[in-house]
Short mmCIF file of C-alpha atoms in Angstrom, two decimals:
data_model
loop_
_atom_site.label_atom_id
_atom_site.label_comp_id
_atom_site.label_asym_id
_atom_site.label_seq_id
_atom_site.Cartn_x
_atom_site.Cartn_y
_atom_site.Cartn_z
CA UNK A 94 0.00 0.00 0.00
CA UNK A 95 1.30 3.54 -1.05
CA UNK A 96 2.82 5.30 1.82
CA UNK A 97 1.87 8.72 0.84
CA UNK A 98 -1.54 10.21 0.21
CA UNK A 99 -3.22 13.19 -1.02
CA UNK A 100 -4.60 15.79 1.24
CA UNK A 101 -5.66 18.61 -1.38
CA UNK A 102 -2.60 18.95 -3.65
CA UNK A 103 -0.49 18.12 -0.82
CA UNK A 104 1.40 14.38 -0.78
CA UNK A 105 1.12 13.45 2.98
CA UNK A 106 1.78 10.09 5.35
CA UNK A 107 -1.02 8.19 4.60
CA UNK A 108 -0.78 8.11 8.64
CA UNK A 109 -1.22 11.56 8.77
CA UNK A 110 -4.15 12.44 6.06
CA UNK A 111 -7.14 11.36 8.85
CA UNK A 112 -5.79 13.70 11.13
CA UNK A 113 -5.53 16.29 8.63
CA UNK A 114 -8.75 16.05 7.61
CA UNK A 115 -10.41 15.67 11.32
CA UNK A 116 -8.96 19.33 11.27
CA UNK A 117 -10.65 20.74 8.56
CA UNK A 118 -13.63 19.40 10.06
CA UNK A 119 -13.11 20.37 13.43
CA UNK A 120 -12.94 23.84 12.11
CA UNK A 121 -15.45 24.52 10.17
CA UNK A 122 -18.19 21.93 11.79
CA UNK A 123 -19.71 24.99 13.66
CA UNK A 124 -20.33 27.17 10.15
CA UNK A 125 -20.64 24.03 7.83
CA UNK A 126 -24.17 23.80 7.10
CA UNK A 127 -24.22 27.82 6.28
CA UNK A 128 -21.24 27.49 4.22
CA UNK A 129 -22.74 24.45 2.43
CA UNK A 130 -25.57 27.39 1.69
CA UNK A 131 -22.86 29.73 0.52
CA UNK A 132 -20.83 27.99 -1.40
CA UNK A 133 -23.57 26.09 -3.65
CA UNK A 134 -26.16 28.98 -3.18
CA UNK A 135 -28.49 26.32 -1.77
CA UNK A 136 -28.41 23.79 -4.50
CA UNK A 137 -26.87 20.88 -2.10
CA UNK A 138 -30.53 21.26 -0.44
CA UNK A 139 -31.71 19.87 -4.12
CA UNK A 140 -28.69 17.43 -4.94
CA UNK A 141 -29.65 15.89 -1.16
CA UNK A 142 -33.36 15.51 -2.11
CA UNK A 143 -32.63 13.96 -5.40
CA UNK A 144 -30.31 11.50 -3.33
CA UNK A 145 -33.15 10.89 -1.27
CA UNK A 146 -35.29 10.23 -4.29
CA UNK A 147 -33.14 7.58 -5.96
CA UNK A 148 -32.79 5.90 -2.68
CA UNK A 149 -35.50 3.27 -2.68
CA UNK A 150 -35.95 3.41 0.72
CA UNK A 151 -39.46 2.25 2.49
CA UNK A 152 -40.83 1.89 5.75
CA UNK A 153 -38.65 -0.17 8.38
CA UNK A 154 -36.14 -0.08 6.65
CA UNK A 155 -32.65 0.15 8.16
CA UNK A 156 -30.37 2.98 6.36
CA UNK A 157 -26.64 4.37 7.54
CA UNK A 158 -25.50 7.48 6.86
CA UNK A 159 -22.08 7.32 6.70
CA UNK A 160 -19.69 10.97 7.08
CA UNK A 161 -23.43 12.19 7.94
CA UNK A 162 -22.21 15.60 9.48
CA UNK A 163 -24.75 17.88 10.68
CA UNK A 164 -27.60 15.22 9.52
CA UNK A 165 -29.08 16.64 6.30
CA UNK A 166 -29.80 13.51 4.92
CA UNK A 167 -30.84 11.77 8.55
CA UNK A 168 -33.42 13.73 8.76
CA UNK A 169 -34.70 12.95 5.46
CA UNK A 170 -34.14 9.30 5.59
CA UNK A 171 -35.90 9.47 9.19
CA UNK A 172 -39.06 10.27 8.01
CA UNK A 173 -38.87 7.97 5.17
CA UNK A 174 -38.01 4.65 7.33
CA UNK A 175 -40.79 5.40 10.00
CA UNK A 176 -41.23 4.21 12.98
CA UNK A 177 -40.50 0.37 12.67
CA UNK A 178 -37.03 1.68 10.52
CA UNK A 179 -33.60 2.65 11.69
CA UNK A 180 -31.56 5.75 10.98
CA UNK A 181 -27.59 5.56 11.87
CA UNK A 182 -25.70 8.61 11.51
CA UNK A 183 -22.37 7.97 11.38
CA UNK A 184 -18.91 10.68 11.16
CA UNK A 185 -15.23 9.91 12.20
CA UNK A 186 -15.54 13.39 13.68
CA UNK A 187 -16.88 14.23 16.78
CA UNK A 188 -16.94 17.86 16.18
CA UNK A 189 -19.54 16.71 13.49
CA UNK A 190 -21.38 14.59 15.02
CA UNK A 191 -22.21 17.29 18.18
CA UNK A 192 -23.56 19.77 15.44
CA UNK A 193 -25.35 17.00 13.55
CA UNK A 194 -27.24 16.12 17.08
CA UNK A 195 -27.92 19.70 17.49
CA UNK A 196 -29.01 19.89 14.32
CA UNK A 197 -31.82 16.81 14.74
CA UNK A 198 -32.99 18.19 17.79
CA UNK A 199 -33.59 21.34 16.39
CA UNK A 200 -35.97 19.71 13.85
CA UNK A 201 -37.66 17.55 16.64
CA UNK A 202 -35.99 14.82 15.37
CA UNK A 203 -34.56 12.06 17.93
CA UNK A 204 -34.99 8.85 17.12
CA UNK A 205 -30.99 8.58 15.01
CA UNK A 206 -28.35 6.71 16.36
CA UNK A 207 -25.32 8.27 16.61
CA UNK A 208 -22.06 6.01 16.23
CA UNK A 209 -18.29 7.75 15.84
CA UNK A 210 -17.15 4.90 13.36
CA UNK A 211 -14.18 5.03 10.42
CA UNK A 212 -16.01 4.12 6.94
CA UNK A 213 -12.72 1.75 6.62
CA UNK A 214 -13.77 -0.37 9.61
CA UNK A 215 -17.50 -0.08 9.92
CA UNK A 216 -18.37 -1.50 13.34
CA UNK A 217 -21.76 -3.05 11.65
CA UNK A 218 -22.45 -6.75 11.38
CA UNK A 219 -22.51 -7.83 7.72
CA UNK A 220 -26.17 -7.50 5.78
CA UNK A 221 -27.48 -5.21 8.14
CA UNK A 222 -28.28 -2.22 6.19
CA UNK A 223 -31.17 -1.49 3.24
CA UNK A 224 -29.76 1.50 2.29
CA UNK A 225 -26.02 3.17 2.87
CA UNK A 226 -25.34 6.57 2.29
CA UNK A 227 -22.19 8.91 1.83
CA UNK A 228 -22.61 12.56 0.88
CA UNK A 229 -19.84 14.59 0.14
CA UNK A 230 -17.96 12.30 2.63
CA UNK A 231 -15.87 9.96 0.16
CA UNK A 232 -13.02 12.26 -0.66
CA UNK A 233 -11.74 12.55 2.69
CA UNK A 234 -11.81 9.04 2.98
CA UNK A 235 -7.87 7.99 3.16
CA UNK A 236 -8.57 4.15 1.59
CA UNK A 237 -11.60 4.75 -0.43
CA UNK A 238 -11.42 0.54 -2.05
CA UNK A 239 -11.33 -0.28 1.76
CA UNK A 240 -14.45 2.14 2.08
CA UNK A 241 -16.14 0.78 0.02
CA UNK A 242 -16.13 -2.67 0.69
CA UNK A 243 -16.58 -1.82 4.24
CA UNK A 244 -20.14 -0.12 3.17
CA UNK A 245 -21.22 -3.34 0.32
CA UNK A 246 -19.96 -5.85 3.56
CA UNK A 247 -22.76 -4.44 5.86
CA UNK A 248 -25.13 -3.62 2.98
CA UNK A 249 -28.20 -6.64 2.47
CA UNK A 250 -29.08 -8.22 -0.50
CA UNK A 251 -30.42 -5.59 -2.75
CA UNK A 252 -29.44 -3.01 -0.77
CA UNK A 253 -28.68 0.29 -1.95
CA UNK A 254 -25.00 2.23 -1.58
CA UNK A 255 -25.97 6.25 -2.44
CA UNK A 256 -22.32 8.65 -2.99
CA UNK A 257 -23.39 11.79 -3.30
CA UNK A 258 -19.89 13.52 -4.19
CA UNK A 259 -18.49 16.44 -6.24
CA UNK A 260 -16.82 15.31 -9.38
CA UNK A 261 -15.75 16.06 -12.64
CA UNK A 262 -17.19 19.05 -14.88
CA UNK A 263 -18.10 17.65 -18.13
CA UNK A 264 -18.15 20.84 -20.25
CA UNK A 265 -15.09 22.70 -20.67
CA UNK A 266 -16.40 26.13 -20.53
CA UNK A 267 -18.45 25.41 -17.32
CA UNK A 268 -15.34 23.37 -15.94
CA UNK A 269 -12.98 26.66 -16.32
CA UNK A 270 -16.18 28.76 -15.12
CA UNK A 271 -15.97 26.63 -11.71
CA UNK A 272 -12.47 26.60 -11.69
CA UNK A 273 -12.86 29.96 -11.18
CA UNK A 274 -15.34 29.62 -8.58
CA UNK A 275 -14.11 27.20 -6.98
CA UNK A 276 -10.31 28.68 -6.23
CA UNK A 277 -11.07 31.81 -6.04
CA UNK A 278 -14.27 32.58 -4.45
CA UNK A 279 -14.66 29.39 -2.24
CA UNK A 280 -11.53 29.97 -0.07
CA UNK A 281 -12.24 34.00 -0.07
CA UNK A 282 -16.15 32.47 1.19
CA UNK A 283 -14.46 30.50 4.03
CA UNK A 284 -12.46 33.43 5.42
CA UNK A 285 -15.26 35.94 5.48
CA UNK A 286 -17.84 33.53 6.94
CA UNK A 287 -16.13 31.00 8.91
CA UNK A 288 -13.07 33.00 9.46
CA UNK A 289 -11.13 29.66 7.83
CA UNK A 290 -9.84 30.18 4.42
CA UNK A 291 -7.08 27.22 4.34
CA UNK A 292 -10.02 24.87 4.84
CA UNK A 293 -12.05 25.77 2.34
CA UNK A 294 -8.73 25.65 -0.40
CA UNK A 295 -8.58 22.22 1.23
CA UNK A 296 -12.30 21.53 -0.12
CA UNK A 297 -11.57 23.08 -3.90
CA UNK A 298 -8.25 21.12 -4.03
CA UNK A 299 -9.73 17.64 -2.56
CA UNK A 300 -12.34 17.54 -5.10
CA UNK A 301 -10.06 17.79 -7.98
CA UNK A 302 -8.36 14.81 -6.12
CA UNK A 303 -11.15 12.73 -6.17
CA UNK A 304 -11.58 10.22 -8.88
CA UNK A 305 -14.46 11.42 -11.88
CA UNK A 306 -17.51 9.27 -12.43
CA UNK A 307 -16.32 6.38 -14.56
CA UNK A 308 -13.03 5.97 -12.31
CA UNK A 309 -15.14 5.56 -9.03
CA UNK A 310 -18.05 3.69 -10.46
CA UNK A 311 -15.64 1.30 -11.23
CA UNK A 312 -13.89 1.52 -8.14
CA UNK A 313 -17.13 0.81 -7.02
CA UNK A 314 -17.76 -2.47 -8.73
CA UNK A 315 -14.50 -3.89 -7.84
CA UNK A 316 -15.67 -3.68 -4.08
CA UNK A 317 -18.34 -5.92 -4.81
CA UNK A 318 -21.34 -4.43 -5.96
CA UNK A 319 -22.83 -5.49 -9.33
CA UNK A 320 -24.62 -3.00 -10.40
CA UNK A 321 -23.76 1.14 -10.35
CA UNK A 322 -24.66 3.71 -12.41
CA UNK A 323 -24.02 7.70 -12.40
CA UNK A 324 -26.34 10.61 -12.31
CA UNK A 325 -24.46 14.17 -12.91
CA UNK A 326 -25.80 17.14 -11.36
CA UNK A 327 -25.36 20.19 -12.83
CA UNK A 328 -22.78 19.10 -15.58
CA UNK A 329 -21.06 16.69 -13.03
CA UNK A 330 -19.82 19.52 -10.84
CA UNK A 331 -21.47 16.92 -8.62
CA UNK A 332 -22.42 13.15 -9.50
CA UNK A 333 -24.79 10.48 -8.07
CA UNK A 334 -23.60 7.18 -7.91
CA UNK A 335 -25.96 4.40 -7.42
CA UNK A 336 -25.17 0.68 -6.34
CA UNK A 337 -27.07 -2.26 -5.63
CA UNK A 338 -25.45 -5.21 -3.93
CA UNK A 339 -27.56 -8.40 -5.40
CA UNK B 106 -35.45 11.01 -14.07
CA UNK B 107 -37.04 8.81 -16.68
CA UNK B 108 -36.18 5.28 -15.29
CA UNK B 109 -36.32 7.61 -11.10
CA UNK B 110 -40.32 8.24 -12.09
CA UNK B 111 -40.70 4.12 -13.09
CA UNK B 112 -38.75 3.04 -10.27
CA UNK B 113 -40.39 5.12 -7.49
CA UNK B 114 -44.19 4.88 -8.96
CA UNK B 115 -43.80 0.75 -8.90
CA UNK B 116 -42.05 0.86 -5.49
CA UNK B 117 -44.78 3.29 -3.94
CA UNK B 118 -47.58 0.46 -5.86
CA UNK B 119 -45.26 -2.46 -4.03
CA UNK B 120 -45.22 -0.76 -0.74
CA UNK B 121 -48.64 0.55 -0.33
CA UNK B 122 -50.55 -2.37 -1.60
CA UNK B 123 -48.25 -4.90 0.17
CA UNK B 124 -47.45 -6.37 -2.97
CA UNK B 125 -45.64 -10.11 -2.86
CA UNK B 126 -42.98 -9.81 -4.97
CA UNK B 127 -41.50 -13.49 -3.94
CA UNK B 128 -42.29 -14.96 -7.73
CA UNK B 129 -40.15 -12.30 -10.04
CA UNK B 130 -37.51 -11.98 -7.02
CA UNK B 131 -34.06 -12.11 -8.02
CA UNK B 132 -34.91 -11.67 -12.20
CA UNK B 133 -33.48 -8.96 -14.52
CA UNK B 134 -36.48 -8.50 -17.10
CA UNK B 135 -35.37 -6.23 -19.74
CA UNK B 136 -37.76 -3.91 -21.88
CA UNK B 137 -36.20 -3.17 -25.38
CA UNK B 138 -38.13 -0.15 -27.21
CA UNK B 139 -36.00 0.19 -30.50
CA UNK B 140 -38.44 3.20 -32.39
CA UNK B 141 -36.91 5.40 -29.07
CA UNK B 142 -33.93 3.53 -28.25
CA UNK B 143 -35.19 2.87 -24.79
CA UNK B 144 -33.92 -0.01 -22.98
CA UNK B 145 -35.12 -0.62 -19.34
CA UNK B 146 -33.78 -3.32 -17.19
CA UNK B 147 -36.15 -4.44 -14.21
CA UNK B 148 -34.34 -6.12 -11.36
CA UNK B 149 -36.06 -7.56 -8.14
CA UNK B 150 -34.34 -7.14 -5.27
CA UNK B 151 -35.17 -6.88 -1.18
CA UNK B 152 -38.68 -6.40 -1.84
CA UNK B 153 -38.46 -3.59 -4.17
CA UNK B 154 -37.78 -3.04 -7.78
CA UNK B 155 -34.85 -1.02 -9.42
CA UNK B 156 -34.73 0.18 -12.87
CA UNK B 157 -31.22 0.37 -14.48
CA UNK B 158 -30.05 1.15 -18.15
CA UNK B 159 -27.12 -1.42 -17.30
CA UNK B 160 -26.98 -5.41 -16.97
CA UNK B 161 -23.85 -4.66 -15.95
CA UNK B 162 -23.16 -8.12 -18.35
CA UNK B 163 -25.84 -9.89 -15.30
CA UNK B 164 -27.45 -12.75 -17.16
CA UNK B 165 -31.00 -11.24 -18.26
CA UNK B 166 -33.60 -13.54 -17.42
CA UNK B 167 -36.56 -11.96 -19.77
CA UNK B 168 -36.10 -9.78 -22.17
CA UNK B 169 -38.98 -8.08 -24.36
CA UNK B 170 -38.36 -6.31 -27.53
CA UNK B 171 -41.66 -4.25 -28.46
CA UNK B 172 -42.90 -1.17 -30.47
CA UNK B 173 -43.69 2.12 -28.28
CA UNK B 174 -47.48 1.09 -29.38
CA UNK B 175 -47.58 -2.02 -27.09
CA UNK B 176 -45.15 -0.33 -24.84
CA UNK B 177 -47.95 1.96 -24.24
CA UNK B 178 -50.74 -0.79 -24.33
CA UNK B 179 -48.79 -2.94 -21.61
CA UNK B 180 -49.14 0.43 -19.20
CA UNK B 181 -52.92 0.00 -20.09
CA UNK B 182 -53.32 -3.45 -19.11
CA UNK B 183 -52.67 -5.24 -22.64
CA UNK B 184 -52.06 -9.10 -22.05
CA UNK B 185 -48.36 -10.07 -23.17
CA UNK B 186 -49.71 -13.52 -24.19
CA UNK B 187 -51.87 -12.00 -26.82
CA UNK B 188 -49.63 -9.36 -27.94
CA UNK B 189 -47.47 -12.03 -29.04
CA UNK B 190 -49.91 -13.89 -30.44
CA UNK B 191 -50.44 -10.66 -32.93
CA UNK B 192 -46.59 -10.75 -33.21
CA UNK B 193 -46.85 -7.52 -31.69
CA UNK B 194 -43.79 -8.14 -29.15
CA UNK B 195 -41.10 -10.80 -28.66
CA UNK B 196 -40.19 -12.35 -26.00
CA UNK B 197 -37.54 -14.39 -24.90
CA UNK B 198 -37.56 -16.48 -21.27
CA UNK B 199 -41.02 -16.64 -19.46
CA UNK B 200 -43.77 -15.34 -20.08
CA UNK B 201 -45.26 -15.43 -16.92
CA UNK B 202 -42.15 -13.76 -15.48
CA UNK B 203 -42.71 -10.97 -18.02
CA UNK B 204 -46.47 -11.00 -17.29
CA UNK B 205 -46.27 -10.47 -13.68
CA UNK B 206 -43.68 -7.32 -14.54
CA UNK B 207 -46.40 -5.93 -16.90
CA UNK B 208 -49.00 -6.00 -14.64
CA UNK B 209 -47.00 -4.03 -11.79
CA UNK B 210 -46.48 -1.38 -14.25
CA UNK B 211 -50.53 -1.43 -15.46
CA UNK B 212 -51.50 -0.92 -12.16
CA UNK B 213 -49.05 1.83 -11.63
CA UNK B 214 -49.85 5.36 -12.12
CA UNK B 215 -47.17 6.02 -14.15
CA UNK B 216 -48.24 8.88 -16.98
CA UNK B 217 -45.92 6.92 -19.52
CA UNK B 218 -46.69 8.38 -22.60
CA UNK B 219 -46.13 11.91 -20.53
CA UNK B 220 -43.13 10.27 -19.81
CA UNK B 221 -42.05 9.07 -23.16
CA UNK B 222 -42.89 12.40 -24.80
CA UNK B 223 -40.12 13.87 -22.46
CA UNK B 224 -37.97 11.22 -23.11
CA UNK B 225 -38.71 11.38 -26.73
CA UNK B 226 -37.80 15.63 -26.29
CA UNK B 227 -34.86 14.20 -24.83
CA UNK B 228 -33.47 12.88 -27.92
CA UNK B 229 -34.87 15.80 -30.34
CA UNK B 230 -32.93 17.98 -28.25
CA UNK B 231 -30.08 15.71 -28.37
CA UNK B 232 -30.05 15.40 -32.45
CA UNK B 233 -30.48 19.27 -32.40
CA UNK B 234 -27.04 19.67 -30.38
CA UNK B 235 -25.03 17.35 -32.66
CA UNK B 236 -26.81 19.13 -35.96
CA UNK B 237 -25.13 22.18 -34.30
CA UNK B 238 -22.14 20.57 -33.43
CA UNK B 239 -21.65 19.63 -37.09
CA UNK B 240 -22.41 22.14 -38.63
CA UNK B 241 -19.74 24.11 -35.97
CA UNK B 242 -17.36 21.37 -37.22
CA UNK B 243 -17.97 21.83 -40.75
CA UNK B 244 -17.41 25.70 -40.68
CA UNK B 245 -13.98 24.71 -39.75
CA UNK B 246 -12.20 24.97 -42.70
CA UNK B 247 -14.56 26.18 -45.08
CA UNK B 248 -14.55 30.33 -44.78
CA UNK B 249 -14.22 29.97 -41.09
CA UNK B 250 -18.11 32.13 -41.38
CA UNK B 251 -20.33 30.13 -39.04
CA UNK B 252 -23.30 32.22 -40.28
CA UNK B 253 -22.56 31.63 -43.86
CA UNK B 254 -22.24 27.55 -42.62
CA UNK B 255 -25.56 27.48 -41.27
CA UNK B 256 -27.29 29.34 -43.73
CA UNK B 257 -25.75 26.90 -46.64
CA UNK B 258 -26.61 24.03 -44.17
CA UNK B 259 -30.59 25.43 -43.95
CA UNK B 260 -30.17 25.76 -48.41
CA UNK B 261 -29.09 22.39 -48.18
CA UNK B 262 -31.56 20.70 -46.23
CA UNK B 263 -34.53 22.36 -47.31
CA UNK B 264 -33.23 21.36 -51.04
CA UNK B 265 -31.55 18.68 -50.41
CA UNK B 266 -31.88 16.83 -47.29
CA UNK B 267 -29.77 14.18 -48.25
CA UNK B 268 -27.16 16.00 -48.87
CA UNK B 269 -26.86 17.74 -45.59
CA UNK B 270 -24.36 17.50 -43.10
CA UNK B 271 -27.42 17.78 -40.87
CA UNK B 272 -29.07 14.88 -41.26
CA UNK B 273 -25.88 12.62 -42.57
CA UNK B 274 -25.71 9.95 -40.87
CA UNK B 275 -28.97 9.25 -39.26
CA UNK B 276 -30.62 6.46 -41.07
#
């Protein structure tokens, strides 16, 4: 296994990139969810529903949320399972998971488990899960194959992985557009609203890092799954990868 | 969004009628529409049904190859077995399989011909963009005038369609 990673553009200890990244976190968890607002002027409200949409889920069912954050997605899945389902929230972060129980509680919501848990060592029993989902989560993930079979290991039989994750711009002129967005404004975003500006060149760099659709969806099938397919959102500046574990 | 609306009308049919889906479980039934190039691949899994565009090479257990007219008639309750009696449809693997697929989507309320017209806008729009893109291509070259391009292109295919780059081709 390498012994170097990427954190952004930087090559780092693979040792060291978790740490790294429980940083980045640590600093912005308190201004996340109104930076998520900034930064994609409210769209990642509509890329989370449509994740929500594709996700099959039904009542009683039993879904993880895996890197869930401040809970945007537990909430949503919540009120999908019912009252015979189970929601999980899972983060490595702590400082996440604190603003993601604030978060529930604020919307009367109380019935999510909260487990601190690495997405490389899931502490799940296999087949447990209907449903797992990662949004905007994977890319921070140090050993994304080990992820990933960590999340189709505790999936069931036709259950349903969901990676909601930005990726790679398909047209040219809207690519050089974002580019522009993206290391320019993002970072100058972070330091005016969360006072944080290296974190937020952390975020633009990390997602040119991460692999584009056709890499990870096959990334994907390697760990197990058999079938995954793509959706791009808004010309793949973020993409929707689907899985089913049969 | 096409194969999203299929998938999430059948599933909301499944789970609010308690539907027993024990007897198509674990089957890849594929829907072949060649006048729209729509291929839909129905697989059974966990109680629930997902709609890919992918076998991801999966052995396909049925597949039906049909014209958008009984593609319609099958969302309005059209038997299978008599459609291919009329040699309206083929199919190849069970019938019955393929039956009990086709009467999911009947009692669905899926608007499909709502959703084929989009899907069929879907590809207009499509063979409008690569018109354009050729017709970029082919100013390329010639007097480098776009403008003049497109307005020979128009000449052309108003003339003679044939001969244009537009429609070149496209069978």
């Amino acid at each position: 296994m390498a012994k170097t990673t990427h954190f952004g553009y930087k090559e780092v200890d693979v040792e060291k990139k978790q740490g790294l990244v429980k940083g980045v976190f640590d600093s912005v968890a308190g201004k996340y969810d109104l930076m998520n607002d900034v930064m994609s002027m409210g769209t990642h409200r509509l890329w989370k529903n449509y994740t929500i949409s594709s996700s099959n889920v039904k009542e009683g069912d039993h879904v993880l949320d895996i890197a869930g954050g401040t809970g945007d997605l537990a909430i949503k899945f919540r009120k999908k399972v019912g009252p015979e389902g189970k929601v999980i929230l899972s983060d490595i972060n702590g400082s996440m998971l604190l603003e993601g129980r604030k978060n529930l509680l604020n919307h009367g919501v109380i019935d999510v488990d909260f487990v601190q848990a690495n997405a490389e060592s899931l502490p799940f029993e296999d087949n447990t899960f209907d449903c797992v989902s990662i949004a905007f989560g994977l890319r921070n993930v140090t050993h994304k194959d080990a992820a990933l079979k960590q999340m189709h290991r505790v999936l069931k039989k036709g259950g349903t992985l969901l990676i909601l994750e930005f990726s790679k711009v398909e047209n040219k002129t809207l690519e050089k557009i974002y580019d522009l967005y993206s290391f320019n404004l993002i970072p100058k975003f972070g330091e005016f609203f969360a006072n944080d500006e290296d974190s937020y060149q952390y975020l633009a760099e990390s997602i040119r890092k991460h692999p584009d659709q056709e890499t990870l969806k096959n990334m994907v099938l390697d760990a197990g799954f058999e079938f995954c397919e793509y959706h791009n959102l808004i010309g793949g500046i973020v993409a929707l990868h689907k899985a089913i574990k049969a | 969004m096409f194969r999203l609306t299929i998938e999430k009308s059948l599933n909301h049919l499944i789970n609010a009628n308690n539907i027993d889906l024990t007897h198509i479980d674990n089957k890849i039934v594929s829907f072949r529409v060649d006048e729209i190039d729509l291929t839909l691949f129905f697989l059974c899994l966990n109680s629930r049904i997902f709609v890919i565009d992918n076998q991801q090479n999966k052995k396909v257990d049925v597949s039906v190859t049909l014209s958008k007219a009984s593609f319609l008639a099958i969302f309005k309750g059209a038997s299978l077995e008599e459609l291919v009696e009329n040699e309206e449809i083929e199919i190849n693997g069970s019938v019955n399989t393929a039956q009990q697929l086709a009467n999911l989507l009947s009692s669905s309320s899926i608007d499909i011909e709502e959703l084929i017209s989009q899907y069929a806008g879907d590809i207009v729009a499509h063979q409008i963009g690569q018109a354009f893109r050729q017709i970029k291509k082919a100013s390329v070259g010639n007097d480098g005038s776009i403008i003049n391009t497109i307005k020979d292109e128009i000449t052309t295919a108003l003339i003679a369609p044939s001969r244009s780059k537009i429609f070149k081709g496209r069978a």
